[in-house]
PDB file of C-alpha atoms in Angstrom:
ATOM      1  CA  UNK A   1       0.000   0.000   0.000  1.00  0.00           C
ATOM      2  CA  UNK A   2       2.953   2.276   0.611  1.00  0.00           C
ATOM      3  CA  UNK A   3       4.488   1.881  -2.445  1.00  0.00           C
ATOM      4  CA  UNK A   4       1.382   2.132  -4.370  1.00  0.00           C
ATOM      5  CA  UNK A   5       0.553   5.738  -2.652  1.00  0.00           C
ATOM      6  CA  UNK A   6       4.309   6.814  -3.208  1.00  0.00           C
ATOM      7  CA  UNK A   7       3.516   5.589  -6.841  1.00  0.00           C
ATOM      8  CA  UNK A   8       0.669   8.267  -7.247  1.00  0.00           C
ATOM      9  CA  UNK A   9       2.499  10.807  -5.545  1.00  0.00           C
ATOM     10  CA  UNK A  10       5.268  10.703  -8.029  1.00  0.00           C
ATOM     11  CA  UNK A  11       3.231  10.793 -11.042  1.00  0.00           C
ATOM     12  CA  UNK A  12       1.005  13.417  -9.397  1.00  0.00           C
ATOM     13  CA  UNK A  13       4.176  15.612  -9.167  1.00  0.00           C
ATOM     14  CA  UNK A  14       5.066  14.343 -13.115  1.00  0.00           C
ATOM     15  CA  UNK A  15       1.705  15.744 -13.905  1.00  0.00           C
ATOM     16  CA  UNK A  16       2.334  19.353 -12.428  1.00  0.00           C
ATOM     17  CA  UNK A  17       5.450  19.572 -13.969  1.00  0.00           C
ATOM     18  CA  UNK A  18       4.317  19.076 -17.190  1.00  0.00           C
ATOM     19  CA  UNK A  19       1.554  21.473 -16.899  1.00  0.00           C
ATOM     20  CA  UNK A  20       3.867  24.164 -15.642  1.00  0.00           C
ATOM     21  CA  UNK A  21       6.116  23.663 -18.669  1.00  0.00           C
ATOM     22  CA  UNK A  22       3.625  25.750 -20.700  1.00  0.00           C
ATOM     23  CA  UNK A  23       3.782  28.578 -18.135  1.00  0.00           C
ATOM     24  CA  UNK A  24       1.737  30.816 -19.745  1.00  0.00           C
ATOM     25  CA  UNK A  25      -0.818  28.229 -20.390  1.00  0.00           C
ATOM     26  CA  UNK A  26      -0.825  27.349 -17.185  1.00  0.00           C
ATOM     27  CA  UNK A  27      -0.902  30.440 -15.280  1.00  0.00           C
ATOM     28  CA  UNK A  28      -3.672  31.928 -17.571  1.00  0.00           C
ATOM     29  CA  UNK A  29      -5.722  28.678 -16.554  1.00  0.00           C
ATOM     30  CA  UNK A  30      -5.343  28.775 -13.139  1.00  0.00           C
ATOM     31  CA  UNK A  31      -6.055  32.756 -12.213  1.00  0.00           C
ATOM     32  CA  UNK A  32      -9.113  32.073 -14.631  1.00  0.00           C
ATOM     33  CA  UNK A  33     -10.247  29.686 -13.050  1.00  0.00           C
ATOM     34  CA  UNK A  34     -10.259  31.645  -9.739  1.00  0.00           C
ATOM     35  CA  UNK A  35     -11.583  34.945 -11.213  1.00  0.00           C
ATOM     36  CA  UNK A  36     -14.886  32.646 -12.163  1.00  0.00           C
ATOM     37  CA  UNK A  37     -15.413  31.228  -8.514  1.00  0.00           C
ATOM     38  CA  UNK A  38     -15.586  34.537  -7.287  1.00  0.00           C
ATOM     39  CA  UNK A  39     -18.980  35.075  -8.871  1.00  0.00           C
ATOM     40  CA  UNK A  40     -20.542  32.610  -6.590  1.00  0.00           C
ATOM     41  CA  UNK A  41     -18.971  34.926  -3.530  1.00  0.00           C
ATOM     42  CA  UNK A  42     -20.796  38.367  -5.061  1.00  0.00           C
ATOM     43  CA  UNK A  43     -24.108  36.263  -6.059  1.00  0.00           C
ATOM     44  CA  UNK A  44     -24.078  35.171  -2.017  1.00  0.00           C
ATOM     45  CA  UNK A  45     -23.212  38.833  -0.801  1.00  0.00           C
ATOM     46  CA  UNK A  46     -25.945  40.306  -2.640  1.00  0.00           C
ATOM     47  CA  UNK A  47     -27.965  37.491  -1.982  1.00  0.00           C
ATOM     48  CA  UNK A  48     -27.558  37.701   1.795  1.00  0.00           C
ATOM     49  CA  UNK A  49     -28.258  41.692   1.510  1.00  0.00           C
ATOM     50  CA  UNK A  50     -31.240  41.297  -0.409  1.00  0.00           C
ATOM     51  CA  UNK A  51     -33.138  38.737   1.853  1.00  0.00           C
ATOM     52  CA  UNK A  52     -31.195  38.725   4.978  1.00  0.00           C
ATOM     53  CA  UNK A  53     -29.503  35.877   7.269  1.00  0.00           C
ATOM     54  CA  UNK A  54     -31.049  32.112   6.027  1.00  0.00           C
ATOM     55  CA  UNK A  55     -30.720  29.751   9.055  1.00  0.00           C
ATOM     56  CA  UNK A  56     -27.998  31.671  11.063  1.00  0.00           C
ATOM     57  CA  UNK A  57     -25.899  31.818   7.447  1.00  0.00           C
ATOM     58  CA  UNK A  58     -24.054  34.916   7.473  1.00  0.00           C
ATOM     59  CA  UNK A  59     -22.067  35.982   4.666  1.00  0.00           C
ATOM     60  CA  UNK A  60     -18.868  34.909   6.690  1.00  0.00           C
ATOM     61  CA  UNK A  61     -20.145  31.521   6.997  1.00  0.00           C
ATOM     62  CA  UNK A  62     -20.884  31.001   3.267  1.00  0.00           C
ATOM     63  CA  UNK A  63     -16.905  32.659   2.359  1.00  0.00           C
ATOM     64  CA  UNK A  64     -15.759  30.016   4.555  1.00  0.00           C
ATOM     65  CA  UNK A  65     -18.190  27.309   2.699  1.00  0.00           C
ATOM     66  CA  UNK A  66     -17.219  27.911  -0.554  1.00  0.00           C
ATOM     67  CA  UNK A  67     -13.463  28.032   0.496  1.00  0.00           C
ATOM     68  CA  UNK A  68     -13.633  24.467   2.107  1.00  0.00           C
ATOM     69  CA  UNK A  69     -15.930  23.168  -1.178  1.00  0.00           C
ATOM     70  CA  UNK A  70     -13.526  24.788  -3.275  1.00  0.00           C
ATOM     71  CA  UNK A  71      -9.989  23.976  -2.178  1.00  0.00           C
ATOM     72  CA  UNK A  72     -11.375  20.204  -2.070  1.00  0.00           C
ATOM     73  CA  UNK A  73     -12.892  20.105  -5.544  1.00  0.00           C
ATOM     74  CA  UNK A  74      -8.864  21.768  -6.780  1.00  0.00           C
ATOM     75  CA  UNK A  75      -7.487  19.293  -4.807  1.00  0.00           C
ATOM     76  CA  UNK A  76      -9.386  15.724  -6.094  1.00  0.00           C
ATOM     77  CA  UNK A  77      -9.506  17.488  -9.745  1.00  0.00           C
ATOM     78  CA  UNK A  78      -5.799  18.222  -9.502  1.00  0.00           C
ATOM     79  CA  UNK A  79      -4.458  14.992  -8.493  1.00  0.00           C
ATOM     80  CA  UNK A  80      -7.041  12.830  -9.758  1.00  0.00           C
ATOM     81  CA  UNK A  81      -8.711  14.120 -12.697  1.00  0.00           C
ATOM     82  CA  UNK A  82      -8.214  10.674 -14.409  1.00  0.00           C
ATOM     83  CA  UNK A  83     -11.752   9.480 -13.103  1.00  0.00           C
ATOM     84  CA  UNK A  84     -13.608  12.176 -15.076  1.00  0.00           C
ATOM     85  CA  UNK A  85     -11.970  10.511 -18.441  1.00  0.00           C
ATOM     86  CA  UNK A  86     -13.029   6.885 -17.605  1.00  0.00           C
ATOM     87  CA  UNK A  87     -16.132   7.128 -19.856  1.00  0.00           C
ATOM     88  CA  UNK A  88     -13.989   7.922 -22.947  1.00  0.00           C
ATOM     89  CA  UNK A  89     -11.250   5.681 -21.427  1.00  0.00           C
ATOM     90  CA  UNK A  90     -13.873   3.232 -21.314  1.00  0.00           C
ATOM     91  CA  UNK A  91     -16.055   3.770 -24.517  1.00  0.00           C
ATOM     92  CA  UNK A  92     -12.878   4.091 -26.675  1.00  0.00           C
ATOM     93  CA  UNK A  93     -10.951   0.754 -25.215  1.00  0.00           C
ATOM     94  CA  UNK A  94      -8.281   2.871 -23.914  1.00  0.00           C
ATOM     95  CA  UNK A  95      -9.270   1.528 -20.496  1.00  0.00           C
ATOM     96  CA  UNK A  96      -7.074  -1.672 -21.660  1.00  0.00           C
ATOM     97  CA  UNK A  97      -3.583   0.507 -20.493  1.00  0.00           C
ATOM     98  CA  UNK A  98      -4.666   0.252 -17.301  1.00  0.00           C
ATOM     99  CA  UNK A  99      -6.174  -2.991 -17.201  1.00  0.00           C
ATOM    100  CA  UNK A 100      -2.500  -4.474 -18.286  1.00  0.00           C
ATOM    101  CA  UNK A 101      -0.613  -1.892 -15.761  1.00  0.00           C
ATOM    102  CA  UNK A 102       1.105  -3.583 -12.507  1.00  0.00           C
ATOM    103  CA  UNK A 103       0.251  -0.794 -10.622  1.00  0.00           C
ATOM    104  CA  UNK A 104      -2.943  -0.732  -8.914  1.00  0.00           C
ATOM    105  CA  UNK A 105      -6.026  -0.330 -11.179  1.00  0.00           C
ATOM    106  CA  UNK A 106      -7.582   2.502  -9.696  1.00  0.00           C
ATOM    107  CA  UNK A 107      -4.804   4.144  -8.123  1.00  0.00           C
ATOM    108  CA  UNK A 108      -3.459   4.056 -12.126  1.00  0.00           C
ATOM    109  CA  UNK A 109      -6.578   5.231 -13.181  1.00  0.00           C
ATOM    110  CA  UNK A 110      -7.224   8.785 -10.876  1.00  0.00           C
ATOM    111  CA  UNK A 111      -3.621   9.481 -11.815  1.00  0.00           C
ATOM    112  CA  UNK A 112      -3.266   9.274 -15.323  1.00  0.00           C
ATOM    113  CA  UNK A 113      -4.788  12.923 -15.926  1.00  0.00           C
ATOM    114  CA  UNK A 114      -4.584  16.598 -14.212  1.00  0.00           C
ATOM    115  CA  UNK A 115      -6.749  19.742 -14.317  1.00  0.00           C
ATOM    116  CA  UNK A 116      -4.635  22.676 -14.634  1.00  0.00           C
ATOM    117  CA  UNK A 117      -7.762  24.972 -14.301  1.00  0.00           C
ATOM    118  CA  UNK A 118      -8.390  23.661 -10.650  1.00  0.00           C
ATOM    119  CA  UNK A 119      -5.358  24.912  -9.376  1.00  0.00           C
ATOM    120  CA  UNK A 120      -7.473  27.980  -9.747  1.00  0.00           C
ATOM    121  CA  UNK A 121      -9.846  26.457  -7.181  1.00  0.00           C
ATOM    122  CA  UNK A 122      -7.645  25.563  -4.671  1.00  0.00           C
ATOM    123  CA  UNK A 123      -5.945  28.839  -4.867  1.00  0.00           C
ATOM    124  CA  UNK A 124      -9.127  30.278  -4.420  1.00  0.00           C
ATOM    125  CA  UNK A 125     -10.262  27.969  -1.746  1.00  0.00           C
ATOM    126  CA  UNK A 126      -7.227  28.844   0.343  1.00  0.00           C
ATOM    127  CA  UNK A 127      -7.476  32.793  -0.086  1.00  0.00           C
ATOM    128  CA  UNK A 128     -11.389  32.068   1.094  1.00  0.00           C
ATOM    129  CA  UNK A 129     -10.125  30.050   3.959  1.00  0.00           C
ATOM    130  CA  UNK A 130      -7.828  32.807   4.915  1.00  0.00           C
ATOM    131  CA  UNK A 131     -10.548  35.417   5.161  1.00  0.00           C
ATOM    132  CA  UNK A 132     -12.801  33.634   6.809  1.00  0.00           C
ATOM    133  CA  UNK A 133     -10.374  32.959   9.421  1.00  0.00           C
ATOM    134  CA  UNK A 134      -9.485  36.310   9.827  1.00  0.00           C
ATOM    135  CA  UNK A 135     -13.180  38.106   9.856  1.00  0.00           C
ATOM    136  CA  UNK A 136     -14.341  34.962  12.357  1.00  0.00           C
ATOM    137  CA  UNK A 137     -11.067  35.522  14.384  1.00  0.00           C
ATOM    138  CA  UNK A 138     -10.075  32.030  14.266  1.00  0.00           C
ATOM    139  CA  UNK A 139      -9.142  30.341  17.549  1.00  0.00           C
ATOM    140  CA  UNK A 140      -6.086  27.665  17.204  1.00  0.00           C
ATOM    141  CA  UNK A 141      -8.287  24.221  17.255  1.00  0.00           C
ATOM    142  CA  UNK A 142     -10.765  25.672  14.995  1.00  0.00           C
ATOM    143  CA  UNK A 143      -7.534  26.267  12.291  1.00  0.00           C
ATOM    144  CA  UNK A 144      -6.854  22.548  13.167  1.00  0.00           C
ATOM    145  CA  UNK A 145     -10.308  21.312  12.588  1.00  0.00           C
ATOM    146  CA  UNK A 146     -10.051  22.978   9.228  1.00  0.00           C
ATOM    147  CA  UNK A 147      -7.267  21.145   8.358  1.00  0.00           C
ATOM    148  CA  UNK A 148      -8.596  17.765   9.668  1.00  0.00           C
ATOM    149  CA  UNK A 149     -11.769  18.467   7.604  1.00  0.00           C
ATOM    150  CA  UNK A 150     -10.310  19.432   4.286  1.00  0.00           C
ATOM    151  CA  UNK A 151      -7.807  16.208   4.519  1.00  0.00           C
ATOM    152  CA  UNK A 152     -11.619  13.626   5.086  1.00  0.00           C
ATOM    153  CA  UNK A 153     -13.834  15.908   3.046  1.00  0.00           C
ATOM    154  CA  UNK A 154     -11.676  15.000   0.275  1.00  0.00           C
ATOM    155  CA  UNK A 155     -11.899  11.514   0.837  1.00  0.00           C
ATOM    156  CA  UNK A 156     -15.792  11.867   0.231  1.00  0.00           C
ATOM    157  CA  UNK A 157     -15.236  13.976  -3.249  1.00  0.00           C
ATOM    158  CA  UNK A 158     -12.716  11.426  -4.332  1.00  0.00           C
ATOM    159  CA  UNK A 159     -15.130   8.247  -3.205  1.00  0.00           C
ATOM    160  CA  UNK A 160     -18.252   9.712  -4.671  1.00  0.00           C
ATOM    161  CA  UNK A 161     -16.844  10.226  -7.600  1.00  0.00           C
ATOM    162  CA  UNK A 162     -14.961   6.967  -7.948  1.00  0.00           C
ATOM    163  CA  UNK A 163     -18.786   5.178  -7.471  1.00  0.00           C
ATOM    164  CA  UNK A 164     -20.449   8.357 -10.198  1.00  0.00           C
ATOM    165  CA  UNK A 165     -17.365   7.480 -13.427  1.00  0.00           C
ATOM    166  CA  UNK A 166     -17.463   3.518 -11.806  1.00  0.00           C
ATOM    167  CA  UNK A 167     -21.157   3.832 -13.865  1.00  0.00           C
ATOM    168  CA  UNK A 168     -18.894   4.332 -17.200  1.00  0.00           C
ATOM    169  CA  UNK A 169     -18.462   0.229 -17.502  1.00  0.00           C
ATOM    170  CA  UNK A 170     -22.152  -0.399 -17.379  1.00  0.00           C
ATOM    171  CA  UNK A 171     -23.285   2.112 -19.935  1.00  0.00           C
ATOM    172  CA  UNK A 172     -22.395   2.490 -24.061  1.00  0.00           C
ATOM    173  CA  UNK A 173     -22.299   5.887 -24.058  1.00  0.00           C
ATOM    174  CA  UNK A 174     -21.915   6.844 -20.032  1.00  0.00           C
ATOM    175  CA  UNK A 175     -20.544  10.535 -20.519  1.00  0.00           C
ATOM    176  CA  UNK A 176     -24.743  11.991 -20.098  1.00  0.00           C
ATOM    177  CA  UNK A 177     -25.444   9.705 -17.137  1.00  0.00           C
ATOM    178  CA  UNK A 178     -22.199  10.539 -15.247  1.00  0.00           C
ATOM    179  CA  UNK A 179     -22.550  14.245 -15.869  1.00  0.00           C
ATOM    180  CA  UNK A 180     -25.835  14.283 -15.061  1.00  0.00           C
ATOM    181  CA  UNK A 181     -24.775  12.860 -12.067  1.00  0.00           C
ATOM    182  CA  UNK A 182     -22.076  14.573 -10.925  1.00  0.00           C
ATOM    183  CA  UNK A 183     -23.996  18.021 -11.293  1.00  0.00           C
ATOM    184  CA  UNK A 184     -26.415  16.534  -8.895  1.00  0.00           C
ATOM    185  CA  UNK A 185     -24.021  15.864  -5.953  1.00  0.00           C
ATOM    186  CA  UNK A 186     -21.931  18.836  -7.274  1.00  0.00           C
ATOM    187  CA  UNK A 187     -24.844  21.688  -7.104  1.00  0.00           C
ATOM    188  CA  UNK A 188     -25.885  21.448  -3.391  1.00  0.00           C
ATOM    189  CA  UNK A 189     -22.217  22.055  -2.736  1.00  0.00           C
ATOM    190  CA  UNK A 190     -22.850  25.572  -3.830  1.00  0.00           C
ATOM    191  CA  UNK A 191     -25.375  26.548  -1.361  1.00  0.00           C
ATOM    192  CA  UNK A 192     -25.400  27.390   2.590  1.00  0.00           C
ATOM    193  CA  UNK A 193     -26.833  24.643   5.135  1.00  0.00           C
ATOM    194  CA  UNK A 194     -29.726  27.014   5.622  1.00  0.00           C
ATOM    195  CA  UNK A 195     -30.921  25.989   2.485  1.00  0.00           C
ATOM    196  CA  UNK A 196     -31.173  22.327   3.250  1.00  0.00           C
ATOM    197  CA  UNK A 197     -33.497  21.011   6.272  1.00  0.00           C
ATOM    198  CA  UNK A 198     -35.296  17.827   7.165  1.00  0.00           C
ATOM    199  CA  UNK A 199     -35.326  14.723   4.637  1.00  0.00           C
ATOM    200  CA  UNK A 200     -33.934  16.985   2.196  1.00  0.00           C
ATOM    201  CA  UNK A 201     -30.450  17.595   4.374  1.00  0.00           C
ATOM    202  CA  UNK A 202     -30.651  13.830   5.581  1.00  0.00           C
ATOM    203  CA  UNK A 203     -30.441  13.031   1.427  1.00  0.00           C
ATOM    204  CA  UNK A 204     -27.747  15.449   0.733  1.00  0.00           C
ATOM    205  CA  UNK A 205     -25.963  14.384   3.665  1.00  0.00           C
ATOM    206  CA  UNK A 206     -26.398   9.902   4.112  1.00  0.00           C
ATOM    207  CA  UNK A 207     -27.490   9.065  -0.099  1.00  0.00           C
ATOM    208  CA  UNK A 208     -25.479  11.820  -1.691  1.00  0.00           C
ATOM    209  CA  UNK A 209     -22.962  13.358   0.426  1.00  0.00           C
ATOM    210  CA  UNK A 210     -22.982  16.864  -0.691  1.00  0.00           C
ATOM    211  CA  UNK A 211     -23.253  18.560   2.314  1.00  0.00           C
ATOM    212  CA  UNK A 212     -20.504  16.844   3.646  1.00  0.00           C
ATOM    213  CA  UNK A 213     -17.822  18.483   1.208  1.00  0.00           C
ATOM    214  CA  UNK A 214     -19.321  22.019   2.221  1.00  0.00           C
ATOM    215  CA  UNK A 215     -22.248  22.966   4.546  1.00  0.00           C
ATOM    216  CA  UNK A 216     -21.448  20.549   7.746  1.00  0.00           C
ATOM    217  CA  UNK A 217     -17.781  21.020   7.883  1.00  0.00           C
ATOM    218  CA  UNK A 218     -18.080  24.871   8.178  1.00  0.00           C
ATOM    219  CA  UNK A 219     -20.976  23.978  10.991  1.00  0.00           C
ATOM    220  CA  UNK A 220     -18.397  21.912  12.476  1.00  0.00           C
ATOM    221  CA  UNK A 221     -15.570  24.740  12.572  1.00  0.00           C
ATOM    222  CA  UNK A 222     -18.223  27.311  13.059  1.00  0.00           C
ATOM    223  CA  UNK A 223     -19.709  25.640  16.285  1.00  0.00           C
ATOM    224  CA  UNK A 224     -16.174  23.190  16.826  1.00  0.00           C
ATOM    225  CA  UNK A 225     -18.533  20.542  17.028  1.00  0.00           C
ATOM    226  CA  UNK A 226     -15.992  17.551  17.878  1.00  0.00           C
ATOM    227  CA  UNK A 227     -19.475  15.433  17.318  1.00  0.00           C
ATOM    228  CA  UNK A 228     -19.927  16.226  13.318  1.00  0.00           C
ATOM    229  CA  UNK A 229     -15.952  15.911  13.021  1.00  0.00           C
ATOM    230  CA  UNK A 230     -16.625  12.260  14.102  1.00  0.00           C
ATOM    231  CA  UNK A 231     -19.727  11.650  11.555  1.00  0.00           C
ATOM    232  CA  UNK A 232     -17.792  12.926   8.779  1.00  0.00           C
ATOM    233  CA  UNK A 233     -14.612  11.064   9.522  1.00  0.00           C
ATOM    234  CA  UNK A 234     -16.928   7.742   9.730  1.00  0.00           C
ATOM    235  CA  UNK A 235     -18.881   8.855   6.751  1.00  0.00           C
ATOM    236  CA  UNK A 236     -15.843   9.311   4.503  1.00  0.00           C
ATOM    237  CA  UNK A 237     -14.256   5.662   5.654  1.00  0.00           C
ATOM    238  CA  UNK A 238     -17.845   4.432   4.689  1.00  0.00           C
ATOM    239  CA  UNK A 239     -17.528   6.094   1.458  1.00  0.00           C
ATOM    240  CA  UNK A 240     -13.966   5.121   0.477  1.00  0.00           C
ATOM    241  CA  UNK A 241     -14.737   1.416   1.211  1.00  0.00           C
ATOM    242  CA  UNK A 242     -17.885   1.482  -0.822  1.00  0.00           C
ATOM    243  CA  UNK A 243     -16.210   3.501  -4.001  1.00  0.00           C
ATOM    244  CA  UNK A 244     -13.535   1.033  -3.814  1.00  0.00           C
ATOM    245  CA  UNK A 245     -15.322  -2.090  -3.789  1.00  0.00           C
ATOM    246  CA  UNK A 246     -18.207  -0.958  -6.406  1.00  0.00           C
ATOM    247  CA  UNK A 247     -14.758  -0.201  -9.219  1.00  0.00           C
ATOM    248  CA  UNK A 248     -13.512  -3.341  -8.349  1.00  0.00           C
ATOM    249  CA  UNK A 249     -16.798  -4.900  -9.122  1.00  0.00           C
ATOM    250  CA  UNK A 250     -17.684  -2.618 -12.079  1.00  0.00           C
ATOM    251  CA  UNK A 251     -14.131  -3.569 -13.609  1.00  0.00           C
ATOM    252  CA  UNK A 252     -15.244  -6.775 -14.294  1.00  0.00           C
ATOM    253  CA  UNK A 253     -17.781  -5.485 -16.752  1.00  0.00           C
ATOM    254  CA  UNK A 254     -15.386  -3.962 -19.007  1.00  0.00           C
ATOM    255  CA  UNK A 255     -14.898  -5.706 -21.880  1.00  0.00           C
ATOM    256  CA  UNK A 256     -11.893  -4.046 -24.440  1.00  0.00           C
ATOM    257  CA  UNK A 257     -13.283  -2.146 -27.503  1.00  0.00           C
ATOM    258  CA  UNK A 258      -9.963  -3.628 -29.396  1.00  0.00           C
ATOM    259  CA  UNK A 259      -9.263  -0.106 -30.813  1.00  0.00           C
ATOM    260  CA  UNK A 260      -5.967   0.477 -31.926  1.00  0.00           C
ATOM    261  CA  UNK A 261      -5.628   2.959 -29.023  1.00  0.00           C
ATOM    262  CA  UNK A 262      -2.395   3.919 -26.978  1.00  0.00           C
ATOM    263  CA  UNK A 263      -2.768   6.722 -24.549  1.00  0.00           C
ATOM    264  CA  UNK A 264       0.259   8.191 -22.121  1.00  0.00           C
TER     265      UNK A 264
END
């Protein structure tokens, strides 16, 4: 296991490195990237001004929301950005790389691709982070839940969307369905925990884990509720041993295309 996650380290870091080659490229990408997330923070502003606090949301809260949601999108996208090609991988035969790889399957798999743009995101994320911290006057162990959280909200992005691309081997053309999808976990990500009550926030939260990537963690540094730190910590164990198991099951469907294909 320790060789396998020094494996995706190092091709992690071979991935950056190539994407900073074209510098320009790169940089124009990334500051993009983070210019277009801060639309969400004016919509929220005004929002907030317009209609007032939603469930003990303040506009503080929601900065500090879409930081956390943000810097753990950058991060999954940026290291494992493979997932989100499986369907073509799949659908095109190219899948058969990994298939014959002595690596791990799935390890090979989330690795084999990088999104320069979310750089942009976790830059953003972390310059969110930052000012939330500073207008809330962040104690110490509220900076250390933050960094706890990020690390295990992670692990839910990455399992969720190991199970959503995990689809691409039971479906011809698997790109709609996966989409479709991922916009549905992805979308509640983008709102405050006000929004969300009853069965609605027990959905978002226990069937798709939405909430858990943004809403409830900020709750949890907000309030330093030890209690939700230990629900999401279970949660995203739960997760990770589900999205593992359902690829390793969902493997078994593939069957190779034979296209003359060779991918990097």
């Amino acid at each position: 296991m320790i060789k396998e996650i020094k494996f995706a380290l190092y091709v992690i870091k071979k991935n950056i490195q190539s994407s900073i080659e074209l510098r320009s490229s790169f940089l124009l990408n990334v500051f993009g990237m983070a210019i277009n997330d801060t639309a969400f923070i004016i919509l929220w502003v005004y929002f907030v001004k317009s209609v007032g606090v939603v469930g003990g949301w303040t506009t503080y809260d929601i900065i500090g929301m879409l930081g956390i949601s943000a810097l753990t999108f950058g991060i999954v996208y940026t290291t494992c950005y493979g997932l989100f090609k499986l369907p073509d991988n799949v659908a095109s035969g190219s899948f058969d790389r990994f298939m014959l790889s002595p690596k791990n399957i799935l390890i090979r798999t989330a690795t084999s691709a990088i999104e320069v743009a979310a750089v942009g995101d976790m830059l953003f994320g972390i310059i969110c982070i930052c000012i939330y911290g500073f207008l809330i006057h962040i104690t110490l162990m509220q900076m250390i839940l933050i960094l706890i959280l990020i690390f295990f909200t992670s692990i839910v992005f990455l399992s969720f969307m190991i199970i959503i691309y995990s689809l691409s081997f039971y479906f011809i053309d698997a790109n709609v369905i996966t989409n479709g999808i991922f916009q549905l976990f992805n979308t509640p990500t983008l709102f405050h925990g006000g929004a969300f009550q009853g069965a609605l926030r027990f959905v978002f939260t226990f069937i798709i884990p939405s909430l858990l990537i943004s809403a409830i963690p900020l709750e949890t540094i907000k309030n330093t509720s030890y209690r939700s730190l230990f629900m999401i910590i279970i949660l995203s164990f739960v997760w990770l041993f589900i999205a593992i198991k359902f690829f390793n099951i969902s493997i078994k469907k593939y069957e190779s295309s034979n296209f003359m294909t060779f991918g990097n």
